Coordinates of N, CA, C and O and ligand atoms in Angstrom, one line a residue:
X1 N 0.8 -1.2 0.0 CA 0.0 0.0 0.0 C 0.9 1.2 0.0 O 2.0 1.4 0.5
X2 N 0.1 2.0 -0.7 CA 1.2 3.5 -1.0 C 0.3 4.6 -0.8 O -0.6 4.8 -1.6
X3 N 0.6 5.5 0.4 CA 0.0 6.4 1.1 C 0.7 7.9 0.2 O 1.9 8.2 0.1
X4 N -0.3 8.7 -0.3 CA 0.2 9.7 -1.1 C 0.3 11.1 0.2 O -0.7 11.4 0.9
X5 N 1.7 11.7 0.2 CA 1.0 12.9 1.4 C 1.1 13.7 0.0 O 2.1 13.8 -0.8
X6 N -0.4 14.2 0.0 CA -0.2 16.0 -0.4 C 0.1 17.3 0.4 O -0.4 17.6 1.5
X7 N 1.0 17.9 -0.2 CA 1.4 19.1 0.5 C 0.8 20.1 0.3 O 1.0 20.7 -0.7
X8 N -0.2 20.6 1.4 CA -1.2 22.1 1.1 C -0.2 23.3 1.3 O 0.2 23.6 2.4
X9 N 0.1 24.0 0.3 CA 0.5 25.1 1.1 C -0.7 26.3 1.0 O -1.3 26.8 0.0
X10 N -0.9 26.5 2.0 CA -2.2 27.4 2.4 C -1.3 29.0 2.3 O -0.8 29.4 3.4
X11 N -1.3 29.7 1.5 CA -0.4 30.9 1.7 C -1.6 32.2 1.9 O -2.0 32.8 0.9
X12 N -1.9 32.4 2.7 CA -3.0 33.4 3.0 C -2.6 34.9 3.0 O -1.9 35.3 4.0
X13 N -3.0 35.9 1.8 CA -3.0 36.9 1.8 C -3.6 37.6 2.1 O -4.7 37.9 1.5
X14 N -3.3 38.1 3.0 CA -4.2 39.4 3.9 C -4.8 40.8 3.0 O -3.9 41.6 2.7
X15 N -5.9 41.1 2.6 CA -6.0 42.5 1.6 C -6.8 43.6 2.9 O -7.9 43.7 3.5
X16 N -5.9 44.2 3.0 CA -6.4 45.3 4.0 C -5.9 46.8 3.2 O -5.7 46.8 2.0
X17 N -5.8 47.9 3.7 CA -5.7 49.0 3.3 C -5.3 49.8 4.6 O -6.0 50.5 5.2
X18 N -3.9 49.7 4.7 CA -3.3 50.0 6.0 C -2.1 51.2 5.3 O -1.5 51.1 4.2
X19 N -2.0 51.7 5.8 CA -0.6 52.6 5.4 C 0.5 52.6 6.2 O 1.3 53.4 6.1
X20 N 0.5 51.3 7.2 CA 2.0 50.5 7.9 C 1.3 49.3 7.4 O 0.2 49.2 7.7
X21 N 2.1 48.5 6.7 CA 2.3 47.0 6.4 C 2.8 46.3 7.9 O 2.7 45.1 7.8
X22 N 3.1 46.6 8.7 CA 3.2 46.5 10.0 C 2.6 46.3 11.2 O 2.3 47.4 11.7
X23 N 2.4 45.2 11.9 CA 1.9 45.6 13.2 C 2.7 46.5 14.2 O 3.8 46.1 14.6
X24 N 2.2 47.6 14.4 CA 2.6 48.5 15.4 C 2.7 47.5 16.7 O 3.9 47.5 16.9
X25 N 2.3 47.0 17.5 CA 2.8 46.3 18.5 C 4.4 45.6 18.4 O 5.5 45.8 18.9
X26 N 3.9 44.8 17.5 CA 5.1 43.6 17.2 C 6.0 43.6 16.2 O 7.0 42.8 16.1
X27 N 5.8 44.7 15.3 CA 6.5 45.3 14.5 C 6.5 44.1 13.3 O 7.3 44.3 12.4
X28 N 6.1 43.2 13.2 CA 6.2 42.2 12.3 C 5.0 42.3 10.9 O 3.8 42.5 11.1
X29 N 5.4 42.3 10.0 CA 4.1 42.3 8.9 C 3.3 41.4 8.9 O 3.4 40.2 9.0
X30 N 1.8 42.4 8.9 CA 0.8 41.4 9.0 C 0.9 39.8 8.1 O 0.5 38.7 8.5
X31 N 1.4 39.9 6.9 CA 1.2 39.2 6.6 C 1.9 38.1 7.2 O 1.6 36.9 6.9
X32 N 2.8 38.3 8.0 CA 2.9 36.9 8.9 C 2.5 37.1 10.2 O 2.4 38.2 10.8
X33 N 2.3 35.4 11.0 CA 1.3 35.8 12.4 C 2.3 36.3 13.1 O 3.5 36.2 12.8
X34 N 1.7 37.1 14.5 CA 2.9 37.5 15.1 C 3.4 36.3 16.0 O 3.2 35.0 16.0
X35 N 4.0 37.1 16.8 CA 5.7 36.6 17.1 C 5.0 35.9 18.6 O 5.8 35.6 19.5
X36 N 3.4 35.7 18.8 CA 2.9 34.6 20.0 C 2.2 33.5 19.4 O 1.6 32.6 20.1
X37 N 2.3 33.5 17.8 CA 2.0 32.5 17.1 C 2.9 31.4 16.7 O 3.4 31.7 15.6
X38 N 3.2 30.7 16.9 CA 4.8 30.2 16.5 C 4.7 29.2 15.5 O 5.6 28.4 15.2
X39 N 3.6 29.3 15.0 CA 3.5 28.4 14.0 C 2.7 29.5 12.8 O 2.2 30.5 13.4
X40 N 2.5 29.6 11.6 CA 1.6 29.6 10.8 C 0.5 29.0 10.4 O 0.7 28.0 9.8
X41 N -1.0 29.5 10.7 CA -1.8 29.2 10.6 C -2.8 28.9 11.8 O -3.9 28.5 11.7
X42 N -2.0 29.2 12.9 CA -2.6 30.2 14.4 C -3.8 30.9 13.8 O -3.8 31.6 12.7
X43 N -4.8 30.8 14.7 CA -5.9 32.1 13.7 C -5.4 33.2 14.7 O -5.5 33.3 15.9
X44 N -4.8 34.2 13.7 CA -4.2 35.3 14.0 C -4.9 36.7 12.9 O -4.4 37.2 11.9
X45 N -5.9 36.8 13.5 CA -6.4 37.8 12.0 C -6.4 39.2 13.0 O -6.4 39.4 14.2
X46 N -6.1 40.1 11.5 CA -5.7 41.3 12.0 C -7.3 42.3 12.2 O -8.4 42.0 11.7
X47 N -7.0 43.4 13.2 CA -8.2 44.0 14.0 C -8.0 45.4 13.9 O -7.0 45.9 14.4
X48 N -8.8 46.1 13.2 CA -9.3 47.4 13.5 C -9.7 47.7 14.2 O -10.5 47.0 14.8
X49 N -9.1 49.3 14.6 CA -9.6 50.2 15.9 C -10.5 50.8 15.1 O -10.7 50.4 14.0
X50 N -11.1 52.1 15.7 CA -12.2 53.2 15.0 C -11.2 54.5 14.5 O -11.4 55.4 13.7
X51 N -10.1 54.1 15.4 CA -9.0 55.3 15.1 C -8.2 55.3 13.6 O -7.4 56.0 13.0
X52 N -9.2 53.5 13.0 CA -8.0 52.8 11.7 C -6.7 52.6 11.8 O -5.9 52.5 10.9
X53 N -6.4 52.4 13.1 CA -4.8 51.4 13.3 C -5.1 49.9 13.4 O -5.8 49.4 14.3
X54 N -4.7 49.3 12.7 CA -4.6 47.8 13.4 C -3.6 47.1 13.5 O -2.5 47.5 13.1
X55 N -3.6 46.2 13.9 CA -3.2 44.9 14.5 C -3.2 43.9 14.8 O -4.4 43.5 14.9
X56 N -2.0 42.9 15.3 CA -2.3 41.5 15.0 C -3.8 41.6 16.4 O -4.1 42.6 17.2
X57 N -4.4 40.2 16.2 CA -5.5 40.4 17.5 C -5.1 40.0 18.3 O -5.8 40.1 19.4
X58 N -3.7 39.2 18.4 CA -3.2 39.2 20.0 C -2.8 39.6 20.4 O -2.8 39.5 21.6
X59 N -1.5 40.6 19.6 CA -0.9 41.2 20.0 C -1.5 43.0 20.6 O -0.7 43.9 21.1
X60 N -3.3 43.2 20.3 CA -4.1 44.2 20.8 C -4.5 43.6 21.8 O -4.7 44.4 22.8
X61 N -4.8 42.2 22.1 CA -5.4 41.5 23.2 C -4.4 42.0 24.1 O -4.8 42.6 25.1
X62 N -3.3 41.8 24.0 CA -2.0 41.5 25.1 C -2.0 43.1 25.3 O -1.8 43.3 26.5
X63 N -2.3 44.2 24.6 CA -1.9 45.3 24.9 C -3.2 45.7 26.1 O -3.2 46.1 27.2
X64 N -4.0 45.5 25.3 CA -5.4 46.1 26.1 C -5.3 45.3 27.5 O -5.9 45.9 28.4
X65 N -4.7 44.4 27.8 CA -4.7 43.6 28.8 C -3.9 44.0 29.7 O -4.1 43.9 30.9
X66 N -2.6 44.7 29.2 CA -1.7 45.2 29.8 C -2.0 46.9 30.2 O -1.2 47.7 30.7
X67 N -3.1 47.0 29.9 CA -3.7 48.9 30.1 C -4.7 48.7 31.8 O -5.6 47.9 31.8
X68 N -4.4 49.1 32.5 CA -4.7 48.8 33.7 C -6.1 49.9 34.0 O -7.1 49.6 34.7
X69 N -5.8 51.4 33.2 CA -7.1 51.8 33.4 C -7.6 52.4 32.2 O -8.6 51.8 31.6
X70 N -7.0 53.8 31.6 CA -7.9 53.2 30.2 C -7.2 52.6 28.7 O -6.1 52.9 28.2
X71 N -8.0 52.0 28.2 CA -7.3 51.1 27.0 C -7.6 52.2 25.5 O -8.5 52.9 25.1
X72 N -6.3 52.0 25.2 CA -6.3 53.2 24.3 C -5.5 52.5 23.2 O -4.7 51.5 23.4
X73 N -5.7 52.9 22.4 CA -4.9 52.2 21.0 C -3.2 52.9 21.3 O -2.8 54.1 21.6
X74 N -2.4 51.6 21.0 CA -0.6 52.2 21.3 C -0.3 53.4 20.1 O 0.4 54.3 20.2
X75 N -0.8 53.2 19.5 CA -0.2 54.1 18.1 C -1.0 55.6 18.0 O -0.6 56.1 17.0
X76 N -1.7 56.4 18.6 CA -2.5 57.1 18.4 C -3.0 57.9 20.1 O -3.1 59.1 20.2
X77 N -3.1 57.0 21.0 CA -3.5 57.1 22.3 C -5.1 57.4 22.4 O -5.5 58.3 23.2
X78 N -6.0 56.9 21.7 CA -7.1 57.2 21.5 C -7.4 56.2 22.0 O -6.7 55.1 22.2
X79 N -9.1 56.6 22.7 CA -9.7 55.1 22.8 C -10.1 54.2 22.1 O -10.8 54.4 21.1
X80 N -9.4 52.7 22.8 CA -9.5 51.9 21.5 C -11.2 51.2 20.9 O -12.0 50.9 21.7
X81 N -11.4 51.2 20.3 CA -12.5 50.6 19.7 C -12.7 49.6 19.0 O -12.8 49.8 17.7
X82 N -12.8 48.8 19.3 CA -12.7 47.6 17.9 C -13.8 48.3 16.9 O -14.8 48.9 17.3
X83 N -13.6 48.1 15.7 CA -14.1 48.3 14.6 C -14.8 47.2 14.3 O -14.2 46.1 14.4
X84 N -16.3 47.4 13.8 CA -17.0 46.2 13.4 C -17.2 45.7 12.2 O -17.9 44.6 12.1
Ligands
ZN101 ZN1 1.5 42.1 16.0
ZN102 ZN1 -1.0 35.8 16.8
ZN103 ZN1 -4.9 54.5 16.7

């Protein structure tokens, strides 16, 4: 018996309209997960504020988590909003 592996490469292109190709947190391009994903293919999807900064969503999780009283977007200092 002859077991075939196919190899998926899943290459997921992100289309957003950002003017930093960048996550401001993690400094890493969205188009790869960030740097608490350690694998590719983590669901790591990127998250708008109301302010239009985004980033990775855990790397805003981890931020907002780390704001003790008010949560404000890092790049702007506004309040953060998730965008819907
Ligand atoms: Zn990030
Ligand atoms: Zn991630
Ligand atoms: Zn902002």
């Amino acid at each position: 018996m002859k077991f075939k592996i196919v190899k998926v490469h899943a290459v997921a292109k992100w289309c957003w309209q950002a003017s930093d190709d960048n996550c401001g947190i993690c400094r890493d391009p969205f188009e790869c997960f960030c740097s608490d994903c350690k694998a590719p293919g983590d669901d790591c999807p990127i998250v708008w504020g109301q302010c239009s900064h985004c980033f990775h969503m855990h790397c805003i999780l981890k931020w907002l988590q780390s704001q003790q009283v008010n949560q404000q977007c890092p790049m702007c200092r506004q309040d953060w909003v998730f965008k819907e």
